[in-house]
Short mmCIF file of C-alpha atoms and ligand atoms in Angstrom, two decimals:
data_model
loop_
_atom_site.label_atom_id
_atom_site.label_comp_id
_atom_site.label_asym_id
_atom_site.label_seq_id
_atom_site.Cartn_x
_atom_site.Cartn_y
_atom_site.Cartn_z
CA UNK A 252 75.87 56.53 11.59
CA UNK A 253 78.44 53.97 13.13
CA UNK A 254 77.27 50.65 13.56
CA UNK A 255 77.43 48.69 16.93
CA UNK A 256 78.80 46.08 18.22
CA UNK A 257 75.86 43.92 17.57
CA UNK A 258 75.38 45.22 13.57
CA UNK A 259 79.34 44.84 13.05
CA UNK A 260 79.67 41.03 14.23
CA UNK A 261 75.93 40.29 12.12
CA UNK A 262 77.70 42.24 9.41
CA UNK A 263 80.70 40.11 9.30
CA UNK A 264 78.75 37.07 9.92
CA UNK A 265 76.66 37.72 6.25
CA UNK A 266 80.25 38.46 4.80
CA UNK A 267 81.85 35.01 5.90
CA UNK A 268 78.70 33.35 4.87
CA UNK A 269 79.11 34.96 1.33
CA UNK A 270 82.51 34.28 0.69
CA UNK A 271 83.55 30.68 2.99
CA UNK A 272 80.00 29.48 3.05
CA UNK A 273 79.69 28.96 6.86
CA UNK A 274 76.26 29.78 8.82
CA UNK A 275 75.87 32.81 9.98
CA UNK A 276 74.76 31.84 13.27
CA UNK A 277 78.12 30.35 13.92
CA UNK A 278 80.33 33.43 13.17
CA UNK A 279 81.08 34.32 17.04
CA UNK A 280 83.07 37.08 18.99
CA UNK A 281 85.59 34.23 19.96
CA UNK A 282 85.55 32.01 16.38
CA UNK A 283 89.04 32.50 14.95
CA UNK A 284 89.01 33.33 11.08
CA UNK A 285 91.19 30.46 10.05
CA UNK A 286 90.87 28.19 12.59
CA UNK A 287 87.19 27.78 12.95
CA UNK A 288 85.57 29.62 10.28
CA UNK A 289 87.31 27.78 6.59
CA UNK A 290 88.18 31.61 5.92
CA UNK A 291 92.18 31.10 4.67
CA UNK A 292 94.85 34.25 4.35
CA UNK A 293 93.60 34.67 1.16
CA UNK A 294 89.75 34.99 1.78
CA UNK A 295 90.38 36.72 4.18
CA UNK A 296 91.45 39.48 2.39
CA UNK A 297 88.14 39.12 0.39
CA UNK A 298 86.13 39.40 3.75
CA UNK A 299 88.67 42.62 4.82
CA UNK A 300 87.78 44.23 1.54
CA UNK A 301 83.74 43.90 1.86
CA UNK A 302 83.78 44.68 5.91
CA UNK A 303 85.71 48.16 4.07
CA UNK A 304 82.78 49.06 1.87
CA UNK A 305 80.29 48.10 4.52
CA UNK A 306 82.13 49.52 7.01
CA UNK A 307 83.69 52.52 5.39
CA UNK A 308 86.81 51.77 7.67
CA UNK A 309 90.37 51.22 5.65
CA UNK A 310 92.51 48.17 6.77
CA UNK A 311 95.47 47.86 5.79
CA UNK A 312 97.29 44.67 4.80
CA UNK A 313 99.55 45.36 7.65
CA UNK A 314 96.40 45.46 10.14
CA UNK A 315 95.14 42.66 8.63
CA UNK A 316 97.59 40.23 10.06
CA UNK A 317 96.28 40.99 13.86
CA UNK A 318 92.65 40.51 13.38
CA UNK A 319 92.90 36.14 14.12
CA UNK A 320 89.18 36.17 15.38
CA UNK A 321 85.75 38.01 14.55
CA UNK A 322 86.22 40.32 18.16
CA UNK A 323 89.72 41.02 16.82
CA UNK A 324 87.99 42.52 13.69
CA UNK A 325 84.76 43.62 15.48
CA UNK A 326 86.88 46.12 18.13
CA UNK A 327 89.28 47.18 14.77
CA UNK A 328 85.90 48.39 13.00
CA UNK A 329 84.13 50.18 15.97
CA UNK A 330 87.50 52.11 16.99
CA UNK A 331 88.18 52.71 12.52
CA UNK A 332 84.94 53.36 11.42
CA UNK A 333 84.03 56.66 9.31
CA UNK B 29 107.95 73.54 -44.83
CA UNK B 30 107.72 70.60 -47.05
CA UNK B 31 104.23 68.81 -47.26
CA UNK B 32 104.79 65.02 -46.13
CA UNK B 33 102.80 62.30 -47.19
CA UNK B 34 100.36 60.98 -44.60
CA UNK B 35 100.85 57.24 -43.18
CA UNK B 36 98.51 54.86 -44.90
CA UNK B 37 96.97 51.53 -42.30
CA UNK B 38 94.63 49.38 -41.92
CA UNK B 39 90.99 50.19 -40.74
CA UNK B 40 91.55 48.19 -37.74
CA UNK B 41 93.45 45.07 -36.43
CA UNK B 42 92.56 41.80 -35.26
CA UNK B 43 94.61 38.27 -34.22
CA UNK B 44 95.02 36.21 -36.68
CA UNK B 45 96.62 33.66 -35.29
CA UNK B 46 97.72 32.28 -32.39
CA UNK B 47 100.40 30.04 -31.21
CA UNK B 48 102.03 28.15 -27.88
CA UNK B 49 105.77 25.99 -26.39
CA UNK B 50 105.48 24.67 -22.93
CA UNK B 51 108.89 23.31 -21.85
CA UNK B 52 109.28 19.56 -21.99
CA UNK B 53 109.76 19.39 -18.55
CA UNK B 54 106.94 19.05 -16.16
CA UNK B 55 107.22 20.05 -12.59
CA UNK B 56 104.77 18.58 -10.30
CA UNK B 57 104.44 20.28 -6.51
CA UNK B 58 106.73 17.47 -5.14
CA UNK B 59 109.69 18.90 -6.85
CA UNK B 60 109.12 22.41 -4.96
CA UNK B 61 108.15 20.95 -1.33
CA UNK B 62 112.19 19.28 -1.57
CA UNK B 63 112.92 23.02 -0.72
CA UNK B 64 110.40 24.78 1.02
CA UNK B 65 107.96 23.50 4.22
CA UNK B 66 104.36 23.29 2.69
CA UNK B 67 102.46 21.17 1.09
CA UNK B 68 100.72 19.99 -2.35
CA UNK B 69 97.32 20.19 -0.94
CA UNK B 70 98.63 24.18 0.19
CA UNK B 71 100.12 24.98 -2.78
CA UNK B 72 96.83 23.90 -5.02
CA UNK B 73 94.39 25.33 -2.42
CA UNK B 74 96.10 28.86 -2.09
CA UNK B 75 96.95 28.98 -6.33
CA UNK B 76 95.23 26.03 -7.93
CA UNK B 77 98.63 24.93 -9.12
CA UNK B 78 99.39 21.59 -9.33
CA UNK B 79 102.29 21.27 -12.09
CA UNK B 80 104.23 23.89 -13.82
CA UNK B 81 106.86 23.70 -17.04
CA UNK B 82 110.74 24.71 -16.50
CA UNK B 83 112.68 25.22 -19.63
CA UNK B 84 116.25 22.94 -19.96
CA UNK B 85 119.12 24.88 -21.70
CA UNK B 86 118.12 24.20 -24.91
CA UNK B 87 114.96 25.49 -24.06
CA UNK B 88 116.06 29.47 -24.50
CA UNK B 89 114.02 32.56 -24.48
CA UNK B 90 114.56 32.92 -28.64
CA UNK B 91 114.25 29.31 -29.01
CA UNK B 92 111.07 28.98 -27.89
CA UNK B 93 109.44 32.00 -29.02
CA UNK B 94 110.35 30.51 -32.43
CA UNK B 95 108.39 27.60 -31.85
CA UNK B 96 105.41 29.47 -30.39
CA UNK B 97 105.71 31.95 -33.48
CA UNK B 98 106.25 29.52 -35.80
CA UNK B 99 102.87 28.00 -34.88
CA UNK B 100 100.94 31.37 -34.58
CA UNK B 101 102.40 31.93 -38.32
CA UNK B 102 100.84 28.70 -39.15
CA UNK B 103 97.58 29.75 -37.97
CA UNK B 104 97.27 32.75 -39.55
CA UNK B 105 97.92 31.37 -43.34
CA UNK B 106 100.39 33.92 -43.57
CA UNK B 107 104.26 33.59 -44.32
CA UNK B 108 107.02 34.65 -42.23
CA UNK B 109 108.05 37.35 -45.18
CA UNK B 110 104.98 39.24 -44.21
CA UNK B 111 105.32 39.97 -40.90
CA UNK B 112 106.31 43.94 -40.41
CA UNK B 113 107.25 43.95 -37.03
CA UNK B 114 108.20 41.39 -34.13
CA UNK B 115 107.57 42.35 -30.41
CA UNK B 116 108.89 40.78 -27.76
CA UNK B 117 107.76 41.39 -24.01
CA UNK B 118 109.96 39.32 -21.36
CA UNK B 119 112.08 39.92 -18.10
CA UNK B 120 113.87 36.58 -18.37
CA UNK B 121 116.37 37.31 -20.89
CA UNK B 122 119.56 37.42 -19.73
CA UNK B 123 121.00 39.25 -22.89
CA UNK B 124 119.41 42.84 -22.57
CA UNK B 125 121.67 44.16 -26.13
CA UNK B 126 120.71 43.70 -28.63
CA UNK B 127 116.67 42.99 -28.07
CA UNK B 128 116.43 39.19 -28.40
CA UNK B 129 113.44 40.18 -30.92
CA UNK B 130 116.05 40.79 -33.69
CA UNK B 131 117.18 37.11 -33.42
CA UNK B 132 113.66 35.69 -33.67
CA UNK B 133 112.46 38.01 -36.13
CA UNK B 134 115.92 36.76 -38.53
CA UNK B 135 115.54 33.31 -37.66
CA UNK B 136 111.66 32.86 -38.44
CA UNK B 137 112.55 34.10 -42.32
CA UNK B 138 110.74 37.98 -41.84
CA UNK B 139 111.67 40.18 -43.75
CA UNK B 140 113.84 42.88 -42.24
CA UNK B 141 111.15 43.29 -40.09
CA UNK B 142 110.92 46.12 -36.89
CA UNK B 143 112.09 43.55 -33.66
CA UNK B 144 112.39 45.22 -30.53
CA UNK B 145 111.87 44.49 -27.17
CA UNK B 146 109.32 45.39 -24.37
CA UNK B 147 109.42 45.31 -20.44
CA UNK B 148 106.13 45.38 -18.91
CA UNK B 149 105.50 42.39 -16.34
CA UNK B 150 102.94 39.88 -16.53
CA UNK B 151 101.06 43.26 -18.54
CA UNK B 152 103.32 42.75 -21.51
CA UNK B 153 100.96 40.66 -23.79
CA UNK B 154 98.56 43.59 -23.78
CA UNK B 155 100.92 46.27 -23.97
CA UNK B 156 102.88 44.45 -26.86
CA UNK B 157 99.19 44.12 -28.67
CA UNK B 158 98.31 47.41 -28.00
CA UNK B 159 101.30 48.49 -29.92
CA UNK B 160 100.93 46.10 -32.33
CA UNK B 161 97.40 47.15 -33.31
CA UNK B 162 98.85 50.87 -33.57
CA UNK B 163 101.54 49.84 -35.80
CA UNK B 164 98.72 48.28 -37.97
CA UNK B 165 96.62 51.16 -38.44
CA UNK B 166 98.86 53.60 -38.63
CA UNK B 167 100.38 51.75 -41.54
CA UNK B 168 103.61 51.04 -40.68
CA UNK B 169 103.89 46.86 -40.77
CA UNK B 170 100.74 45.02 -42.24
CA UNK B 171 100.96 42.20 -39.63
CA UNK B 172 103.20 41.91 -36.27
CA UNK B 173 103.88 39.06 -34.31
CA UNK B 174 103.70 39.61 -30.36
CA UNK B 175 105.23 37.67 -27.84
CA UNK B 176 105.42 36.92 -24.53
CA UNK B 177 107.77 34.63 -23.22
CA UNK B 178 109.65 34.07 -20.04
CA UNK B 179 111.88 31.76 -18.35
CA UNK B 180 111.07 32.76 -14.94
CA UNK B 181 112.47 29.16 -13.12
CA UNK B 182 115.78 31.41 -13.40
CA UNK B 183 114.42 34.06 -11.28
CA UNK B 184 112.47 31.78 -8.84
CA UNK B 185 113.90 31.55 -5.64
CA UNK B 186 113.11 27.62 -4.76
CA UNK B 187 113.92 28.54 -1.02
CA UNK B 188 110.89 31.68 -0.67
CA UNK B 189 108.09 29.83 0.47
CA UNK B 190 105.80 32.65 -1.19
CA UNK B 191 107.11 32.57 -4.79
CA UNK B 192 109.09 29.06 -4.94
CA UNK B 193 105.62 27.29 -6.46
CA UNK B 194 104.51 30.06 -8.70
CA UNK B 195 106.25 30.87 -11.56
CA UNK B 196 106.88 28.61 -14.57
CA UNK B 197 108.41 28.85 -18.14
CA UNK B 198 106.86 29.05 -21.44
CA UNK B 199 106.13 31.49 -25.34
CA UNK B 200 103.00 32.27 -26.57
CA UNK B 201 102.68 34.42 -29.69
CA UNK B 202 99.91 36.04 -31.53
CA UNK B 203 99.91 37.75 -35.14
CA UNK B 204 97.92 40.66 -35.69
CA UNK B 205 97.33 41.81 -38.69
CA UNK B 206 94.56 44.45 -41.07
CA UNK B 207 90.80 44.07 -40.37
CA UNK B 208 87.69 45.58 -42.08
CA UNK B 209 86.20 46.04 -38.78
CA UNK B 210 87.43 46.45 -35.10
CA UNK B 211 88.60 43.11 -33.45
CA UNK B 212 90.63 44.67 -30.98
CA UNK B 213 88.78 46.84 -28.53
CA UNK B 214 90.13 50.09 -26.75
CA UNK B 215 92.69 49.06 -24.43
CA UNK B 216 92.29 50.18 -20.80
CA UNK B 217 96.01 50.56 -19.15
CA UNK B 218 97.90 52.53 -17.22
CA UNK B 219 100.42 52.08 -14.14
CA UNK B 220 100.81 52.33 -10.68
CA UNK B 221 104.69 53.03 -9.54
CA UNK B 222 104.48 53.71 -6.36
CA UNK B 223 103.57 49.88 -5.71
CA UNK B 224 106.51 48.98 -7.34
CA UNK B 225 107.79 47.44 -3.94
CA UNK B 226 105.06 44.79 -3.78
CA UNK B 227 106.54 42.75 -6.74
CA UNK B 228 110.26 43.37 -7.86
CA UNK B 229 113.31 41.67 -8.82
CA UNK B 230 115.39 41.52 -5.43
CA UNK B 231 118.91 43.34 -6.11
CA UNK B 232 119.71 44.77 -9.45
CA UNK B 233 122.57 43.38 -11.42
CA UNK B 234 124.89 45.75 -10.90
CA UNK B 235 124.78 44.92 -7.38
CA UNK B 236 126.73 42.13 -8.26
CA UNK B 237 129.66 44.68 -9.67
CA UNK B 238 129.58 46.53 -6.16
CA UNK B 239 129.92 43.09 -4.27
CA UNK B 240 128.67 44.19 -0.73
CA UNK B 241 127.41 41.10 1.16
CA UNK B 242 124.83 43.05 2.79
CA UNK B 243 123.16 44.24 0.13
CA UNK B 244 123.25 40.51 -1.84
CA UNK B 245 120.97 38.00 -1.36
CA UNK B 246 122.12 34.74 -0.10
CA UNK B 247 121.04 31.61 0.61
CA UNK B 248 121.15 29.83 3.82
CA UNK B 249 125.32 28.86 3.76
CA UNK B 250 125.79 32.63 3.58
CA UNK B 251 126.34 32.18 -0.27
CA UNK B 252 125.70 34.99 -2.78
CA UNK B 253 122.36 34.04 -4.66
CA UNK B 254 121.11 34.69 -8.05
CA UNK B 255 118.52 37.40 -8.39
CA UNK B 256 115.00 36.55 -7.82
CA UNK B 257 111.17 37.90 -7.85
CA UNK B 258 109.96 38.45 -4.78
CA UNK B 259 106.18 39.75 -3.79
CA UNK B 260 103.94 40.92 -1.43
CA UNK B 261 101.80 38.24 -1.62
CA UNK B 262 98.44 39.96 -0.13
CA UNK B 263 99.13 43.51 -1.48
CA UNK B 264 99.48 41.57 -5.11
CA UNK B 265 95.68 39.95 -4.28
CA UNK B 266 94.01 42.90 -2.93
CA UNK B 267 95.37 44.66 -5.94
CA UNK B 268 94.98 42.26 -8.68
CA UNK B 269 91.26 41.13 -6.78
CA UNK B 270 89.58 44.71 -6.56
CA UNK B 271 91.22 46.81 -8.67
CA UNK B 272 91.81 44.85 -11.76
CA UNK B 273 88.14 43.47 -11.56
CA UNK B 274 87.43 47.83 -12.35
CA UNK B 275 89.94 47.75 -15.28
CA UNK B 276 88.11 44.87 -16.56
CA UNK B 277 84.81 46.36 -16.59
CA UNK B 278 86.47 49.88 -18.02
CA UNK B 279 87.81 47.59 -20.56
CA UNK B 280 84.07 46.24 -21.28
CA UNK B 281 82.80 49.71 -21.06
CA UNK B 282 85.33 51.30 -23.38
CA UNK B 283 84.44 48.34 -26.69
CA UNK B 284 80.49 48.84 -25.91
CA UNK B 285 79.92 45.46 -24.33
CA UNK B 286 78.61 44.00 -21.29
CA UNK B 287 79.59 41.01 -19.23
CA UNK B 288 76.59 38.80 -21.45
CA UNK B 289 78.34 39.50 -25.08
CA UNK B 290 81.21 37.72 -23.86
CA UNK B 291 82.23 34.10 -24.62
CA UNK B 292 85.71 33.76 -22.90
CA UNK B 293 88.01 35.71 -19.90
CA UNK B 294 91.80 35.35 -20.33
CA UNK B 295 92.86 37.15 -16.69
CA UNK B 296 96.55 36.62 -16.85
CA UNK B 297 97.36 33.33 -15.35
CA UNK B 298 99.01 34.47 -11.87
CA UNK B 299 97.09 32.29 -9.31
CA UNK B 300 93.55 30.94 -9.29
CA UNK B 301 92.12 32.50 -6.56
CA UNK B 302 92.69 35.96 -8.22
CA UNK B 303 90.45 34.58 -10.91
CA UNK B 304 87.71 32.78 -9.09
CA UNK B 305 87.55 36.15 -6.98
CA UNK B 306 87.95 38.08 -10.48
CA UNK B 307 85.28 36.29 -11.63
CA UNK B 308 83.06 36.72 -8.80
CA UNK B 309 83.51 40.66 -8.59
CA UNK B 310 83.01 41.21 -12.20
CA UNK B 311 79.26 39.13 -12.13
CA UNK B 312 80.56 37.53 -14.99
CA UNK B 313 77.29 35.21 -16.32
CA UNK B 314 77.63 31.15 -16.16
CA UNK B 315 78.09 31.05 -19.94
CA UNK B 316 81.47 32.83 -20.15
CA UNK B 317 84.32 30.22 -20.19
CA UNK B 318 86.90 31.01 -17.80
CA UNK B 319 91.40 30.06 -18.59
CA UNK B 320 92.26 28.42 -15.93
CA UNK B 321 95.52 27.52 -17.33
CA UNK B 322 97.14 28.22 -14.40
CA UNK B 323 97.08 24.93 -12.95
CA UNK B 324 99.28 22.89 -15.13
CA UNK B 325 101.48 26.13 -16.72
CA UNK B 326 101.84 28.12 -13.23
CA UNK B 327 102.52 31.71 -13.43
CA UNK B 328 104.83 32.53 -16.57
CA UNK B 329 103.90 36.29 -17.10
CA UNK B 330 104.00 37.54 -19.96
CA UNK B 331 103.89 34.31 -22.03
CA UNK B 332 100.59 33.24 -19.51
CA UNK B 333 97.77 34.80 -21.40
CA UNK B 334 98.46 34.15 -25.26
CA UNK B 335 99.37 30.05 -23.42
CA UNK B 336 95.97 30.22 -22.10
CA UNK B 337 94.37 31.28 -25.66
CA UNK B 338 96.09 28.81 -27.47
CA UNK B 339 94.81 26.43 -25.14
CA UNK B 340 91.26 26.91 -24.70
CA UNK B 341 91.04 27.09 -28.68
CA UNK B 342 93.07 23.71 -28.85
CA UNK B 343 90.52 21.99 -26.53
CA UNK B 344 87.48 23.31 -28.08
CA UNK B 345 86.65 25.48 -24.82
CA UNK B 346 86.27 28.11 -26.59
CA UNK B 347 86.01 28.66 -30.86
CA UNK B 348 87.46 31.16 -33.37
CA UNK B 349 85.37 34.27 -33.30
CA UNK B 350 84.79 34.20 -29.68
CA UNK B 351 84.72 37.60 -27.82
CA UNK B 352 87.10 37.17 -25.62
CA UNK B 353 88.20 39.76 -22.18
CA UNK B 354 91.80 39.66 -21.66
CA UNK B 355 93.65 41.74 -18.69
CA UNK B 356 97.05 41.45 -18.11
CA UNK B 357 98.36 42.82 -14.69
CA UNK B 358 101.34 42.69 -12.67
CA UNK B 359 104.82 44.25 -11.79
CA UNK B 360 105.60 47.77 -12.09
CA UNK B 361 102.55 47.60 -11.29
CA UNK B 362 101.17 47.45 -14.43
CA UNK B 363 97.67 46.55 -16.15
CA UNK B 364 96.34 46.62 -19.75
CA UNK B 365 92.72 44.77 -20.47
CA UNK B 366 91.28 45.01 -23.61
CA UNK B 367 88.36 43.20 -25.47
CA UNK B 368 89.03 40.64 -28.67
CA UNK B 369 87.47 38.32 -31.19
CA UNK B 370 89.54 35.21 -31.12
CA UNK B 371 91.54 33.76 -34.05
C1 LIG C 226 101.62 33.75 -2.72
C2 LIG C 226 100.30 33.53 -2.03
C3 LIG C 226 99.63 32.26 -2.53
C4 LIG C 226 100.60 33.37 -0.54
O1 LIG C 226 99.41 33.30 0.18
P1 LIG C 226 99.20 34.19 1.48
O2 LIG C 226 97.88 33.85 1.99
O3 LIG C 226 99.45 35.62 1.13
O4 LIG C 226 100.35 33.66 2.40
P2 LIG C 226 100.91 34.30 3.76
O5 LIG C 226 102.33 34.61 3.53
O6 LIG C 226 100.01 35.36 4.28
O7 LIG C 226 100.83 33.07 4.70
C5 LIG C 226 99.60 32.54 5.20
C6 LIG C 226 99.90 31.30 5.98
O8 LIG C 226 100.38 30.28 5.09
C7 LIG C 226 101.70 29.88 5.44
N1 LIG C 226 102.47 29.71 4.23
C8 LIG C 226 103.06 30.67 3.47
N2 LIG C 226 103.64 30.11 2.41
C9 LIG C 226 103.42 28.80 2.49
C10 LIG C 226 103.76 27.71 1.68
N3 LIG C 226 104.45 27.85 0.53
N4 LIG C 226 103.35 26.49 2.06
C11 LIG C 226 102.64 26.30 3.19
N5 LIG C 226 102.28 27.30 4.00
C12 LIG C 226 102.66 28.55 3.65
C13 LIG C 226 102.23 30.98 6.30
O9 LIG C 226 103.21 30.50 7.18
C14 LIG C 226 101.01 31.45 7.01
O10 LIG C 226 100.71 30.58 8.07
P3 LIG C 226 100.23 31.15 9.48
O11 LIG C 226 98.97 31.92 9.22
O12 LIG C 226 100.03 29.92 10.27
O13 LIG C 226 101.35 32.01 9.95
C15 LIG C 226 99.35 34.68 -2.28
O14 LIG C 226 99.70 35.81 -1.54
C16 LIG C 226 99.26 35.08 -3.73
O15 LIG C 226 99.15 34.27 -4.61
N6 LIG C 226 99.24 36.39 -4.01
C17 LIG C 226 99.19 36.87 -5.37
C18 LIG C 226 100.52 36.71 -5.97
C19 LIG C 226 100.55 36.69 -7.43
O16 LIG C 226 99.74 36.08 -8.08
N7 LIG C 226 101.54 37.37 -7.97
C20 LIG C 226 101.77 37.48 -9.33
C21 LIG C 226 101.02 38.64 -9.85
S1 LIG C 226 101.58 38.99 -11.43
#
């Protein structure tokens, strides 16, 4: 079943918590990746790889460029997802 | 149809010995940022690098594979006379006839012995001890000497922001030779050509011959460059992350271990946020000491994973008899893990 708005941003927020070690609570529609959340180019391919398996979506590196904040990635999953 | 005689080897193979020459020179980050805009604190965050080795002319692809072999030789107990067969993997010699492995193999004192050469990336350790076991047990050299050894600083770009702090020069040799009992696991390779965009040599050389500006690269007068490697930096990291952290465990899988029998994991040495994340996918327990040779040898391919052996058994980080993971990956792309017991 594809997961809502709500479930993808708490679903990202557990991811960025795993792998950059920020609270969940402050992974926001409007935080950008790099800028506010410590996630770099580099983990953020780590997060774009787990938000694929929990997901099931594919993003490609190409993609990958254009999602700068968590609604950037939260619109790319709901529109992607299997 | 004659009857032949069958080929008489060993049992199985294991190293024997293992040896290492950095450059003299030492490159901290400050030499690199007098080309490119970034920063030390960038370069160590994004790769853990903080110097690297480039070789002087002196400093040539035989030359120091002789000193690297030379040691592994050492190590061993055994004498050059015995060695069967000499493998060399590199991309950074500039001489491709004949195989630079003849020259080493003459000038270390062997005996005649097989010398060729192998091209297979920053995989070429593996695939050259791969081989080497083969040639053990199937009888035809007693022990081989494998190399890896590059001089990548010639085909580093100092003006490509993503590659210009990377690579670095350097030999490191092993000998395998006949064991009583497997030492070498089942080696787990394969390749993946149709990623062989993400991490290439720019032009080829005969490029050069044709002469057409467009199709040269140049630097920023507008004059013809030398040839360099160039990447997809994130394609490389997704690749060498997920997929090689699945080789790893295939190679685990295939000798009968799990992640707790091991001691040590040799990734090859290509930046250390592929092996913190390595490390992380594969669950790899506390106990299991981790190269992270990177940081003061940089990326030197082939040469990065027998360096990073010869290393961690030099400081004590890890001891002879170890069971050690090591997985090679990189252009082509290419891969080859396999499981050992350390010299
Ligand atoms: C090379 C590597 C460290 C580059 O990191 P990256 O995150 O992919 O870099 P990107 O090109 O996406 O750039 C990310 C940001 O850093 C900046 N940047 C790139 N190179 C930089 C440098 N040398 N110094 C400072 N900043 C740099 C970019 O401008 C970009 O900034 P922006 O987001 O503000 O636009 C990384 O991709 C890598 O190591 N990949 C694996 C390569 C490898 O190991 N290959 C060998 C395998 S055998």
């Amino acid at each position: 079943m594809a997961a809502t708005q709500e479930e993808i941003v708490a679903g990202l927020a557990d991811i960025v918590n795993e792998i950059a070690g920020i609270p969940v609570e402050d992974v926001q529609l409007d935080k950008s990746f790099t800028d506010d959340l410590d996630v770099d180019s580099l983990s953020m391919v780590e997060v774009v790889v787990a938000a694929e398996e929990r997901f099931d979506v594919k993003i490609p590196d190409e993609d990958v460029k254009n999602l700068k904040t968590v609604g950037d990635a939260t619109d790319y999953i709901l529109k992607h997802q299997g | 149809m004659a009857k032949l005689k069958p080929s008489k080897g060993a049992p199985y193979a294991r190293i024997l010995g293992v040896g290492g020459y950095r450059p003299t020179r030492v490159v901290p980050n400050e030499v690199i940022l007098e080309k490119i805009d970034s920063s030390d604190e960038w370069i160590r965050s994004r790769s853990g690098i903080e110097t690297r080795h480039w070789a002087n002319d002196e400093e040539t692809v035989a030359a120091m594979s002789i000193e690297a072999s030379g040691k592994a030789i050492a190590d061993a107990g055994i004498s050059a006379e015995q060695i069967g067969g000499v493998i060399v993997s590199t991309v950074s010699n500039f001489r491709q006839t004949p195989a630079v492995a003849t020259e080493i193999a003459d000038k270390l004192g062997t005996n005649k012995a097989a010398a060729f050469d192998i091209s297979a990336g920053c995989a070429g350790f593996g695939y050259g001890l791969t081989l080497a076991k083969g040639m053990i047990v199937e009888g035809s050299a007693e022990y081989v000497l494998v190399i890896g050894v590059e001089r990548l600083s010639d085909l580093t770009d100092l003006e490509d922001r993503a590659t210009a702090f990377l690579f670095g020069d350097g030999a490191g040799a092993v000998v395998v030779g006949p064991s009583e009992e497997p030492h070498i696991g089942p080696t787990v390779w394969g390749s993946e050509g149709d990623k062989s965009e993400t991490i290439k040599q720019t032009v080829p050389w005969n490029e050069y011959r044709v002469g057409d500006l467009d199709r040269l690269p140049l630097d920023s007068e507008g004059n013809v460059k030398f040839p360099a490697i160039t990447q997809e930096g994130q394609a490389v990291f997704r690749w060498a992350v997920f997929e090689m952290a699945k080789v790893a465990q295939q190679a685990l899988d295939a000798a009968g271990i799990t992640p707790d029998d091991l001691d040590v994991f040799i990734p090859h040495q290509a930046n250390e946020r592929i092996i913190d994340s390595m490390v992380k996918t594969l669950k790899l327990p506390e106990h299991v000491t981790v190269a992270r040779d990177v940081r003061t040898t940089g990326n030197t391919s082939a040469a990065s994973i027998p360096l990073a052996m010869e290393r961690l058994l030099a400081t004590g980080e890890a001891k002879s008899g170890d069971t050690a993971l090591v997985i090679g990956f990189g252009a082509g792309l290419v891969y080859a893990a396999t499981v050992v017991t350390l010299p």
